[in-house]
Coordinates of C-alpha atoms in Angstrom, one line a residue:
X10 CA -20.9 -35.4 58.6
X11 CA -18.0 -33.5 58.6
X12 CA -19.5 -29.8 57.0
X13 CA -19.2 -26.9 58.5
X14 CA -22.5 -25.6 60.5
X15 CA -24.2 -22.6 61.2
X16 CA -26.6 -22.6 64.4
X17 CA -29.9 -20.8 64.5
X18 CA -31.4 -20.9 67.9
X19 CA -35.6 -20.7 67.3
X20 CA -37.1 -18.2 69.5
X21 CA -40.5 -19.0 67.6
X22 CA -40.9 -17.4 64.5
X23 CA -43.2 -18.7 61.7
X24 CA -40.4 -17.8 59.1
X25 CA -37.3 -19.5 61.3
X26 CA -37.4 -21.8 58.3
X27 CA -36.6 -19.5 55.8
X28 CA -33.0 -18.6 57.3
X29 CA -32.3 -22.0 57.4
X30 CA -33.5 -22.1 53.8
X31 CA -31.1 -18.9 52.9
X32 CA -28.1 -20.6 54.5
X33 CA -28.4 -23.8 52.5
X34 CA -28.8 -21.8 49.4
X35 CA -25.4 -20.7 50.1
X36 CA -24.6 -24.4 50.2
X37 CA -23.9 -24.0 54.0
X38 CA -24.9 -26.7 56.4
X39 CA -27.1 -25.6 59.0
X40 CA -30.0 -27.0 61.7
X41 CA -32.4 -25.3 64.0
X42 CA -32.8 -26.0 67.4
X43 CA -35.0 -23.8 69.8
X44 CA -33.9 -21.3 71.9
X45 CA -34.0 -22.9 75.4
X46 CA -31.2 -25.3 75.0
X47 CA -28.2 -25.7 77.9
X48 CA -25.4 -23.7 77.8
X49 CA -23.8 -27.2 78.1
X50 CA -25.8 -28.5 75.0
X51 CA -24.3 -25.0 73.0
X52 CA -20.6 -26.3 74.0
X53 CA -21.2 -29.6 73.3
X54 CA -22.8 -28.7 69.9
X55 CA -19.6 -26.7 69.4
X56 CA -17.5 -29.5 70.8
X57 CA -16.3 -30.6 67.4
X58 CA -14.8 -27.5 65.8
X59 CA -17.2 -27.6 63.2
X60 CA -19.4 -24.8 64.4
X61 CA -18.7 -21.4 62.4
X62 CA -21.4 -19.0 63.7
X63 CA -25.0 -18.7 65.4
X64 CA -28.0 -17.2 64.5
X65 CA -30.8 -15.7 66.7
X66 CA -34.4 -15.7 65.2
X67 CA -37.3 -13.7 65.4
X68 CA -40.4 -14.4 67.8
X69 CA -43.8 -13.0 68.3
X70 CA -42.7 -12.0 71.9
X71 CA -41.1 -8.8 73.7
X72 CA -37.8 -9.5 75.5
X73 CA -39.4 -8.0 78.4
X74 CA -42.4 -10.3 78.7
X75 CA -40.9 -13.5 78.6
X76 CA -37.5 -15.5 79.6
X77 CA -36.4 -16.4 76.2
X78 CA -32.9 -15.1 75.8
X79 CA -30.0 -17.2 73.9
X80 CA -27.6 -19.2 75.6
X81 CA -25.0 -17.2 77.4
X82 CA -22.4 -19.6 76.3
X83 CA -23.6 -18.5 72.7
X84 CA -21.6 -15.5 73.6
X85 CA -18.6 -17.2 74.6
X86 CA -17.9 -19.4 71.6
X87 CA -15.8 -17.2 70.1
X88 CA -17.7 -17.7 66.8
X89 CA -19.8 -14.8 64.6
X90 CA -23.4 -14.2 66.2
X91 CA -26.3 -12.4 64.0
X92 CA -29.5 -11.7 65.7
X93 CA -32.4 -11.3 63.6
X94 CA -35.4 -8.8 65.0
X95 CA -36.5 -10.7 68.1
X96 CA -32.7 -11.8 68.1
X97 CA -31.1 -8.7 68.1
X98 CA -33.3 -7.6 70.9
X99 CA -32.5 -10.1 72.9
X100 CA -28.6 -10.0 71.8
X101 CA -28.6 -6.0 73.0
X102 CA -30.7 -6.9 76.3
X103 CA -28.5 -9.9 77.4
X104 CA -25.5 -7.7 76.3
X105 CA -25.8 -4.8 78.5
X106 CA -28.3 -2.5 75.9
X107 CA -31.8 -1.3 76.3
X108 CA -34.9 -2.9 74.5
X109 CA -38.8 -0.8 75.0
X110 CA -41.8 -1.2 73.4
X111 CA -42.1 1.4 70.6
X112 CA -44.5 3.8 70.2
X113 CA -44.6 3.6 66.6
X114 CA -44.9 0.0 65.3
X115 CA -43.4 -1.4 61.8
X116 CA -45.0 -4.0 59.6
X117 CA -44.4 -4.5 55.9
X118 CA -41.9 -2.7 53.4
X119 CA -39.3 0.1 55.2
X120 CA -35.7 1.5 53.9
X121 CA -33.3 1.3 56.5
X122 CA -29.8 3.6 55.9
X123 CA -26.5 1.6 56.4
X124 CA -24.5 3.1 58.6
X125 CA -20.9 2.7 60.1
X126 CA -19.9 0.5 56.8
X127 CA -19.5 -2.3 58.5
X128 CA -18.5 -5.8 57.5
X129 CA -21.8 -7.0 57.2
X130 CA -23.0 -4.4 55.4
X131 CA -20.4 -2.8 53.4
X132 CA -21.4 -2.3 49.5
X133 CA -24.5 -3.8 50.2
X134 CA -27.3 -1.4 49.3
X135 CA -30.6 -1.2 46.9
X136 CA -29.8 2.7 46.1
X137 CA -28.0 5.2 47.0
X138 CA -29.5 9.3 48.5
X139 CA -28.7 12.0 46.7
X140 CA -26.6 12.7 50.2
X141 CA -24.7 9.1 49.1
X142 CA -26.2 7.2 52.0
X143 CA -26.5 3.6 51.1
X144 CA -30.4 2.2 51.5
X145 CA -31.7 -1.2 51.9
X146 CA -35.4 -2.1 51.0
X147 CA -36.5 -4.4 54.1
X148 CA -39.5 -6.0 55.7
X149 CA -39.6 -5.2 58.9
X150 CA -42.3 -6.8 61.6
X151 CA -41.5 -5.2 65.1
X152 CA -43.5 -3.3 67.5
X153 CA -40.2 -2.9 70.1
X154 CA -36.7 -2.0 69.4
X155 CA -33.4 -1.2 70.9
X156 CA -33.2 1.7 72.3
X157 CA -29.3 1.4 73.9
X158 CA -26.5 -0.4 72.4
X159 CA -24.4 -2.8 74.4
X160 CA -21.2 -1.8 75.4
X161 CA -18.6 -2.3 72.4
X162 CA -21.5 -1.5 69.8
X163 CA -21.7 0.5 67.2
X164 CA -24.9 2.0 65.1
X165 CA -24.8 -0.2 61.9
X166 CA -28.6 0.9 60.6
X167 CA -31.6 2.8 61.0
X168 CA -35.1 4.0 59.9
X169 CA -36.6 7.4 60.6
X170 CA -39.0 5.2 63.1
X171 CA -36.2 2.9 64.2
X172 CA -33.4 5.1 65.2
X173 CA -31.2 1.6 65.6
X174 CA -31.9 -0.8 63.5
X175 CA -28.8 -2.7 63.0
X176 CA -26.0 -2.5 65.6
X177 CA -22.5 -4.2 65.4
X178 CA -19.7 -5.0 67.7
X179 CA -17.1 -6.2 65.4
X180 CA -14.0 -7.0 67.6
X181 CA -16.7 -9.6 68.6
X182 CA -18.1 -10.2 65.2
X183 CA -21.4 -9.6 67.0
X184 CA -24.1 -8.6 64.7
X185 CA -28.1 -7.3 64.6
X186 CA -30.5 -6.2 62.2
X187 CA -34.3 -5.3 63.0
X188 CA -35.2 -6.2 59.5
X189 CA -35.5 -9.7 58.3
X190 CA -32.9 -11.0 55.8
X191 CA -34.5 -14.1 55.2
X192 CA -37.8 -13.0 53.8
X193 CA -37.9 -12.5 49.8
X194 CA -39.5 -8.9 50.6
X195 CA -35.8 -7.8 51.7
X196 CA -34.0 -7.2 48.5
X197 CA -30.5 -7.2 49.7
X198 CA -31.7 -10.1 52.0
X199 CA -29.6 -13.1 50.6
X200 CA -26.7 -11.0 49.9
X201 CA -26.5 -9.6 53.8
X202 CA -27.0 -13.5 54.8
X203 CA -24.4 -15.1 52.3
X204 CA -21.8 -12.1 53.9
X205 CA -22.6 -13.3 57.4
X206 CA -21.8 -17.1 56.2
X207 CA -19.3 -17.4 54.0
X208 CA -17.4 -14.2 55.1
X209 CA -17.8 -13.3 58.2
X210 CA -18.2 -16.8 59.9
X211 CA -15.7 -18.0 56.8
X212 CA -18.1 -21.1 56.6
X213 CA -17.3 -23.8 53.9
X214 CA -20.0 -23.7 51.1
X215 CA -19.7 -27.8 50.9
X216 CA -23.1 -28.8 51.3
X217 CA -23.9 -29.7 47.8
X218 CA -26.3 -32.9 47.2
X219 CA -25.0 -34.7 44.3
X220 CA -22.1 -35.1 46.5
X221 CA -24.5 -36.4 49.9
X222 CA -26.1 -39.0 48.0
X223 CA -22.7 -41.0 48.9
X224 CA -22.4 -39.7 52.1
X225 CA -26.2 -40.7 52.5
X226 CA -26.2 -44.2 51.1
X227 CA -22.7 -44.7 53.8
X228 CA -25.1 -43.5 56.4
X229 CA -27.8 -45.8 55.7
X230 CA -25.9 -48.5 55.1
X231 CA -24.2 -47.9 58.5
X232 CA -27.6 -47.4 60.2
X233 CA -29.0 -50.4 58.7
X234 CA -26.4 -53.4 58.1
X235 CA -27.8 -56.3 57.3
X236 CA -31.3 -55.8 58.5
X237 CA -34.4 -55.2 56.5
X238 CA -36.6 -52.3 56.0
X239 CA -39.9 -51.6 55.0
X240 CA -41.2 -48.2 53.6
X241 CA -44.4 -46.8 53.1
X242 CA -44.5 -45.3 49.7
X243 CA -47.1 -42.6 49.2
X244 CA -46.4 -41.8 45.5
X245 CA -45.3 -38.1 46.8
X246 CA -41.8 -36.8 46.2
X247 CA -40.8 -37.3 49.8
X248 CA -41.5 -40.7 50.3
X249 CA -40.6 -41.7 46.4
X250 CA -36.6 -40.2 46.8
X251 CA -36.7 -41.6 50.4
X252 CA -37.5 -45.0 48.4
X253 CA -34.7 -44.1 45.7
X254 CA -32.3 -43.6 48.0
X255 CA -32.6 -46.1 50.7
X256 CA -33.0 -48.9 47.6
X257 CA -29.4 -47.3 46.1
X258 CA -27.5 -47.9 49.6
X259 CA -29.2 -51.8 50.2
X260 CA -31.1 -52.8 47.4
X261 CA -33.4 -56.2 48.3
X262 CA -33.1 -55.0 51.9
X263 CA -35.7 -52.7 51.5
X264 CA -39.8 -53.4 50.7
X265 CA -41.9 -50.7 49.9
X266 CA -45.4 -51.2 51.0
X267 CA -47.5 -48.7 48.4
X268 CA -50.8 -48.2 50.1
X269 CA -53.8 -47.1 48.2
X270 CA -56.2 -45.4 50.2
X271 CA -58.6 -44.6 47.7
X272 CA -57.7 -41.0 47.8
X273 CA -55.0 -40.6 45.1
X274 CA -55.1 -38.7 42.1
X275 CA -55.8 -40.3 39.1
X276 CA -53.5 -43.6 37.9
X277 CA -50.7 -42.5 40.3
X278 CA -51.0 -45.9 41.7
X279 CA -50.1 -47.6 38.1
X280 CA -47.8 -44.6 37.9
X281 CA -46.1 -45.3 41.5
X282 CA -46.0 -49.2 40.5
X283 CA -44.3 -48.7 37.1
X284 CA -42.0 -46.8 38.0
X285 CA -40.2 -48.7 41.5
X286 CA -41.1 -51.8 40.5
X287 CA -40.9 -51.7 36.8
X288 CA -37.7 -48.8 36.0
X289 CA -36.0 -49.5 39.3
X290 CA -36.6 -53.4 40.1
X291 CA -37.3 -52.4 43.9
X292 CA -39.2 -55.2 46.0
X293 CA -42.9 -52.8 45.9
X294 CA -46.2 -54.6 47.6
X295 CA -49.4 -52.7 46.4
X296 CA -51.9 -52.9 49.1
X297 CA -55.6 -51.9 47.9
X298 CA -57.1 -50.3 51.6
X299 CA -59.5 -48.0 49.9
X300 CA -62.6 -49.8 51.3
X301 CA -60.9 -49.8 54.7
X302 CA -59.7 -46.2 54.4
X303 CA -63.2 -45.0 53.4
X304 CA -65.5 -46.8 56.1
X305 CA -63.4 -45.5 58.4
X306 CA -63.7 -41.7 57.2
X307 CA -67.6 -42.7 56.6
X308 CA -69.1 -39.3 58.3
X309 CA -66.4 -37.5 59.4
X310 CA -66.0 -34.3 58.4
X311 CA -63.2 -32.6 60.5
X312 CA -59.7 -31.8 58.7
X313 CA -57.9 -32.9 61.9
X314 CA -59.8 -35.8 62.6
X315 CA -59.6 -37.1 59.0
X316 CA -55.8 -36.4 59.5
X317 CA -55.3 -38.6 62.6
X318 CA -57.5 -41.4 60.8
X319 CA -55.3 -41.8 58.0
X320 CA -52.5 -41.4 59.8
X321 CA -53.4 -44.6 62.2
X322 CA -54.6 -46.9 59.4
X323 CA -51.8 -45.9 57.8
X324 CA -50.0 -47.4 60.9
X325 CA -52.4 -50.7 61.1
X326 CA -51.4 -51.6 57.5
X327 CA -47.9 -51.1 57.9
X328 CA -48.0 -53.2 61.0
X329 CA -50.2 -55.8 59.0
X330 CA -47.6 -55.8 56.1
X331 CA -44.6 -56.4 58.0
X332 CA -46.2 -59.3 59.8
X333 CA -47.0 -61.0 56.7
X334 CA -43.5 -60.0 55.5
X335 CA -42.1 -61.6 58.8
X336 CA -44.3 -64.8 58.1
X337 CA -43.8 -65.8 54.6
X338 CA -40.1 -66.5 55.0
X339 CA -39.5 -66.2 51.9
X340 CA -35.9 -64.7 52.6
X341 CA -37.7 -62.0 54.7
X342 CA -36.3 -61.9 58.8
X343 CA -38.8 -59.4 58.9
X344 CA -38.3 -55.6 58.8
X345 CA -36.9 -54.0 61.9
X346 CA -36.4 -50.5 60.8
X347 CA -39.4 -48.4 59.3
X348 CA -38.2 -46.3 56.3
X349 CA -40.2 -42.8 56.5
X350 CA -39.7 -39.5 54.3
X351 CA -39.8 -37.1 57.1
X352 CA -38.3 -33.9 55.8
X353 CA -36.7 -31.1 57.7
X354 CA -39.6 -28.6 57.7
X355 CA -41.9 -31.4 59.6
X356 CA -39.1 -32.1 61.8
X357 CA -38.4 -28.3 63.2
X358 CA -42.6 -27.6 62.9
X359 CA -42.8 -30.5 65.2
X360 CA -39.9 -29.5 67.3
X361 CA -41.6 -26.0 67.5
X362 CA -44.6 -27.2 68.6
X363 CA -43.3 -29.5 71.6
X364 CA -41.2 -26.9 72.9
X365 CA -44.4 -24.3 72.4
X366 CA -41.8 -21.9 70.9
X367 CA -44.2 -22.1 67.0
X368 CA -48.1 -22.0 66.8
X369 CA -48.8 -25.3 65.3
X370 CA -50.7 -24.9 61.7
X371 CA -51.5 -28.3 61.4
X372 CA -50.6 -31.9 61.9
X373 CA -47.6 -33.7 59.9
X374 CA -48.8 -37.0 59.2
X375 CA -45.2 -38.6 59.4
X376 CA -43.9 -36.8 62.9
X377 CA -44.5 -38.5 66.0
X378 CA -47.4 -40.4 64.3
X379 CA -46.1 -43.7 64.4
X380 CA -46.5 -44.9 68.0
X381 CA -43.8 -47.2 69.9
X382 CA -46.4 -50.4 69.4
X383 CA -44.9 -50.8 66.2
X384 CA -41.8 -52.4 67.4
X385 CA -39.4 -51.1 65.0
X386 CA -36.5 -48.8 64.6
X387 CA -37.4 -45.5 62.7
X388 CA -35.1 -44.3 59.0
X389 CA -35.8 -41.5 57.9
X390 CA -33.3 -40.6 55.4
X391 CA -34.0 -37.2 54.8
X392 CA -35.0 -35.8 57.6
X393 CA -32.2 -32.5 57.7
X394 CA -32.9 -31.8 53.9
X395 CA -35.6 -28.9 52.6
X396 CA -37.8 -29.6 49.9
X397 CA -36.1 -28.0 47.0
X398 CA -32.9 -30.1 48.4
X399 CA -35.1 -33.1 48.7
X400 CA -35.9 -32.5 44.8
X401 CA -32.4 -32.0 43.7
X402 CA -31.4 -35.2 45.1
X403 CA -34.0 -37.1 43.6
X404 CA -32.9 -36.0 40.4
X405 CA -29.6 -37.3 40.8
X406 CA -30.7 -40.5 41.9
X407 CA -31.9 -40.5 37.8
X408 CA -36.0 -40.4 39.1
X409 CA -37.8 -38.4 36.4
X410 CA -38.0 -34.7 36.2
X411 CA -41.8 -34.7 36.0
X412 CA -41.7 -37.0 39.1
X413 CA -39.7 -35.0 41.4
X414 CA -40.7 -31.7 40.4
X415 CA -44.4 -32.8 40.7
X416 CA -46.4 -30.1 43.1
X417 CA -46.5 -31.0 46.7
X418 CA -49.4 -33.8 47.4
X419 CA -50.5 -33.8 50.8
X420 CA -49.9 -36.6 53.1
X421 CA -53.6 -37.2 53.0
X422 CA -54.0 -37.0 49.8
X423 CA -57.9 -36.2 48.3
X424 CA -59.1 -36.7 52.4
X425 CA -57.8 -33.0 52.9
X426 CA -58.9 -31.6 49.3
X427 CA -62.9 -33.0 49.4
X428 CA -64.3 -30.9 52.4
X429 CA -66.3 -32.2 54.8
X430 CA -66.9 -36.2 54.6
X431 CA -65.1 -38.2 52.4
X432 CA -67.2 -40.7 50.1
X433 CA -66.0 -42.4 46.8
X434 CA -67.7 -40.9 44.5
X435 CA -66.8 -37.1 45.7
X436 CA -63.1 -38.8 45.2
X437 CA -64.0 -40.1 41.9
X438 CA -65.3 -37.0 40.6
X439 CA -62.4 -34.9 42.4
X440 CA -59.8 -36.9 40.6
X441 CA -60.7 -36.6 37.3
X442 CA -61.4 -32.4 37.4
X443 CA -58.2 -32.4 39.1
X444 CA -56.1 -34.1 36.0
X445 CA -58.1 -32.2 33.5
X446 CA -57.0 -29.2 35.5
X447 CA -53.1 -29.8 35.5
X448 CA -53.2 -31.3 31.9
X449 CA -54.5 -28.0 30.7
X450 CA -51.7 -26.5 32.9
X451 CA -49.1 -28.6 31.4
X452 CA -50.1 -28.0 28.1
X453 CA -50.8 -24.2 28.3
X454 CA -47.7 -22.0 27.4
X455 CA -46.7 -18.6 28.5
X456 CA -45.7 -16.6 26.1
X457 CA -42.9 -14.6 27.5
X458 CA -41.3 -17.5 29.9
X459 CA -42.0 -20.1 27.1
X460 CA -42.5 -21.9 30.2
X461 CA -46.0 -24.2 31.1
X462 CA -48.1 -22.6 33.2
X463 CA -47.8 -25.7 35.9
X464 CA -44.0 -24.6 36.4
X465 CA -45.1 -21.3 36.7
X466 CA -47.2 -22.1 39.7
X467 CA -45.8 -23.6 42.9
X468 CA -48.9 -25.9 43.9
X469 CA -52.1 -26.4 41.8
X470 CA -55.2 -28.7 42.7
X471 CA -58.9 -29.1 42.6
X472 CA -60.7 -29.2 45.8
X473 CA -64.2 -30.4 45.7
X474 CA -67.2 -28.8 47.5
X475 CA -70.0 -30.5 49.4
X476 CA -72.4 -28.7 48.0
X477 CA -74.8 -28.5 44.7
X478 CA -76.2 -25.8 42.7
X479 CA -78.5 -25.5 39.7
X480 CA -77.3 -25.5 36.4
X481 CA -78.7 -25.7 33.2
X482 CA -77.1 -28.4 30.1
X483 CA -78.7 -28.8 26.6
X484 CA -82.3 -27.8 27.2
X485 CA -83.1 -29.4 31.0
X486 CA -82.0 -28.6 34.3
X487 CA -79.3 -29.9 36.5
X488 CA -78.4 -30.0 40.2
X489 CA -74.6 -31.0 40.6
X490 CA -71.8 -30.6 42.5
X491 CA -69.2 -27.7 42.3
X492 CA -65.4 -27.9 42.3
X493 CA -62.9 -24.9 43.2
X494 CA -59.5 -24.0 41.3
X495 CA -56.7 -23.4 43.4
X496 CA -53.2 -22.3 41.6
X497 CA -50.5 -20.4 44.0
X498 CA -46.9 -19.2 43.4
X499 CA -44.8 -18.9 45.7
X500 CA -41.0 -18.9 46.6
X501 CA -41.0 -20.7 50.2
X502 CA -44.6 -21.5 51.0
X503 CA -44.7 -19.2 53.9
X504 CA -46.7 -16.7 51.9
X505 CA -48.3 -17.2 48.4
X506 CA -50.6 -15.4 46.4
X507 CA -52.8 -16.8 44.2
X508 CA -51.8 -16.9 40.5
X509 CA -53.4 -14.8 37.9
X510 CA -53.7 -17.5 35.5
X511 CA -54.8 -16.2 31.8
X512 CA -58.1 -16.4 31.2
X513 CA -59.0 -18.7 28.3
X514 CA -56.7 -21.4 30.2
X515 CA -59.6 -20.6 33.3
X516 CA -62.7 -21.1 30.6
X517 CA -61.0 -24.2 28.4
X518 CA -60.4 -26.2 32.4
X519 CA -64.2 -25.2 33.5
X520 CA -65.7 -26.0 30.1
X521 CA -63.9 -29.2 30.2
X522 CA -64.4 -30.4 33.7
X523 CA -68.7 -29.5 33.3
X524 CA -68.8 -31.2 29.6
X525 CA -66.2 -34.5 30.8
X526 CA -67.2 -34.7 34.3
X527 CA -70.4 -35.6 34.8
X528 CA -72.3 -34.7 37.8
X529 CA -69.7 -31.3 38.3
X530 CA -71.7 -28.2 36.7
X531 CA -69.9 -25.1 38.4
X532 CA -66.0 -24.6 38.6
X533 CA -64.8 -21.4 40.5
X534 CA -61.4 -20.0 41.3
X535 CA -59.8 -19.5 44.3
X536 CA -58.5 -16.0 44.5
X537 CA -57.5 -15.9 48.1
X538 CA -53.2 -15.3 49.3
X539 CA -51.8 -16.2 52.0
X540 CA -52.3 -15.5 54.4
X541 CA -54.8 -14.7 55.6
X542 CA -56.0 -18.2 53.7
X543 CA -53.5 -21.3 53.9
X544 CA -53.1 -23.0 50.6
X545 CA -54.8 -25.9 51.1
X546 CA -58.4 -25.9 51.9
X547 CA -57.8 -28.4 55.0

């Protein structure tokens, strides 16, 4: 690719995602690599002119404590560096500043005073004193701070608390802020990020994905040549553009295998089937594995475990499939590459985890979880795109709105949203109270939006609950299972709280799900953010 780039070195942040999120808003190319690369990797990284600045993220850690510093030869690029809380600490440290632990600690909602009116931060500001100082509303989450600015610095920002919190050396068009920009809590946030890439770093804003489909159909087709590939196609929006757009760059090169694990939600299979094989004409073989896929998870009841499971049979069928593929002739060589929709999140989680820079969440089903045996070459398409990127190019591709724009599914699927052991008819049960709740979603309107309430939340499901309690239908008694609500919004999935969804929407979905589904006679609602609580349940 031949875009302009912005670096951001990961010093092990849980919201390192989020800048790279920010920068791509501003339709600038970016990746994130962790923090311990070479000096030699930094040049050679920079080695094709297309590098326009560098960004240091936060961490959890003190300078002080551990060895995690930048790059020198970040410093000697001769390109714009902004270091972000743990960043700038370490930019002042390695510089020639002072960082100590502070004796007053900041977490949550602060004003910082610009200061200095620097190029970062000049006419950027949420009010103004009634002395005409310029304030920003910021989140900060910092317990040290810089205490002595590097040689060539100047003050740039700063709370009563936090007597610098920003610092600038602009011969250098070196730059810190103690805040964090890329969180939505910052107000100014996306402005003081767009300054640092388009102006300061003068970075083209090129990356635009109606124009990549090309670019990505000549990579694939470059990658692949006349050799075959098989997919595995979930049904989720990863997976389905990842289908869309291989199919686009080779056609009747590409097989999707469509697994059915017996833990979709309801007639997404027919849904899945329809729409590749009936509205595209794309080679699709629908492999029923639910029996397989359910013996299997027959008495386990650990998220993780349940996880790896379906992760590996996943595996087995594919290797199964592409065998048969191999054998039938039937114009088939055989696959060699293995199609996967890997997205950029998974790939820097994954990264995070293996260099022990991130706290791993959780396990990503499609990273690392297809082992060597397999024998083929790996294709995964859109593996440096975010979700909302992921969505946007789906929709040129022409898949349906109500496809792409679908809430996110999890890998899983209903093995992660039935706790505890997984049996057919918990599924069975789960999958119809989970359509009746989105239908009601769909079909429920807000007022002053005039938009559904299922595009008002970011991710809406019905988990189902092991357990039974008494109720009480027509005149005798009953002892059924429950089922819980979950509806969040949220802007980047980092945090979300959950949403206050009207109430007669609440009573029409629980009267429905006990009077439609029987053997459900309690329906609750999750009222839990995060975090503390993750979104799903598993």
């Amino acid at each position: 690719m031949s875009h302009h780039k912005i670096l951001i070195l990961d010093f092990g942040s849980q919201v390192t995602q989020l800048i790279a999120r920010r920068v791509r808003e501003a339709h600038v190319y970016c990746e994130v690599h962790p923090c311990d690369v070479t000096d030699d990797w930094v040049r050679q990284y920079a080695a094709d002119g297309q590098l326009k600045g560098v960004i240091l993220s936060g961490s959890h850690a003190s300078v002080y404590e551990v060895d995690d510093k930048a790059p020198p030869a970040v410093f000697e690029l001769g390109v714009p560096v902004l270091g972000i809380c743990y960043g700038m600490q370490t930019m002042a440290q390695q510089l020639g500043g002072q960082v100590e632990g502070g004796h007053n600690r900041e977490f949550g909602y602060a004003e910082v005073r610009a200061r200095g009116h620097t190029a970062l931060l000049k006419d950027i500001a949420d009010f103004t004193t009634p002395e005409g100082h310029g304030m920003l509303k910021v989140w900060m989450s910092h317990g040290d701070k810089v205490t002595e600015l590097p040689p060539g610095f100047k003050l740039m920002a700063s709370t009563d608390s936090c007597p610098i919190a920003g610092m600038a050396d602009e011969e250098r068009r070196f730059y810190g802020v103690q805040f964090h920009p890329e969180v939505t809590h910052t107000v100014q946030g996306r402005a003081v990020l767009d300054r640092f890439v388009l102006d300061i770093c003068g970075a083209s804003a090129d990356w635009v994905m109606r124009d990549h489909i090309e670019e990505a159909v000549q990579a694939i087709r470059a990658q692949v040549g006349d050799e075959e590939v098989i997919l595995g196609l979930s049904g989720g929006v990863d997976s389905s553009v990842a289908a869309a757009l291989i199919h686009r760059a080779i056609g009747d090169q590409l097989t999707c295998v469509f697994v059915d694990h017996g833990l979709l939600r309801l007639h997404e299979g027919d849904m899945v089937m329809d729409m590749f094989e009936g509205k595209l004409h794309a080679k699709v073989v629908r492999v029923d594995a639910s029996e397989l896929f359910l013996k299997e998870l027959a008495g386990v009841a650990d998220p993780e475990q349940k996880r790896k499971i379906i992760g590996r049979l996943f595996v087995d069928v594919f290797k199964a499939e592409a065998e048969k593929l191999k054998a039938s002739g039937a114009g088939h060589k055989g696959a060699t590459f293995l199609a996967q929709g890997t997205i950029y999140p998974d790939v820097i989680e994954s990264g995070g985890a293996k260099s022990k820079k991130a706290v791993v969440i959780k396990s990503h089903h499609n990273v690392g979880g297809l082992p060597e045996q397999l024998g083929m070459k790996l294709l995964e398409p859109l593996r440096d795109l975010f979700k909302d990127e992921v969505r946007e190019l789906g929709v040129g591709l022409g898949l349906p709105q109500d496809m792409v724009y679908r809430h996110p599914f999890p890998g899983p699927g209903l093995g992660v949203r039935i706790l505890g052991e997984v049996k057919k008819e918990y599924a069975d049960l789960l999958r119809r109270a989970d359509a009746i709740f989105i239908e009601e979603l769909r079909s429920t309107i807000e007022p002053n939006s005039q938009k559904s309430w299922y595009d008002l939340t970011s991710q809406a499901f019905t988990v189902f609950l092991p357990v039974k309690s008494v109720g009480v239908m027509g005149d005798g008694r009953t002892y059924d299972y429950v089922v819980a609500l979950r509806a969040v919004q949220t802007s980047d999935f980092m945090t979300a709280d959950w949403a206050e969804l009207p109430y007669g929407l609440l009573k029409r979905v629980s009267s429905r799900i006990i009077n439609e589904v029987r053997g459900i006679n309690r329906v609750t609602y999750d009222v839990s953010s995060k975090p503390p609580a993750t979104i799903e349940w598993e």
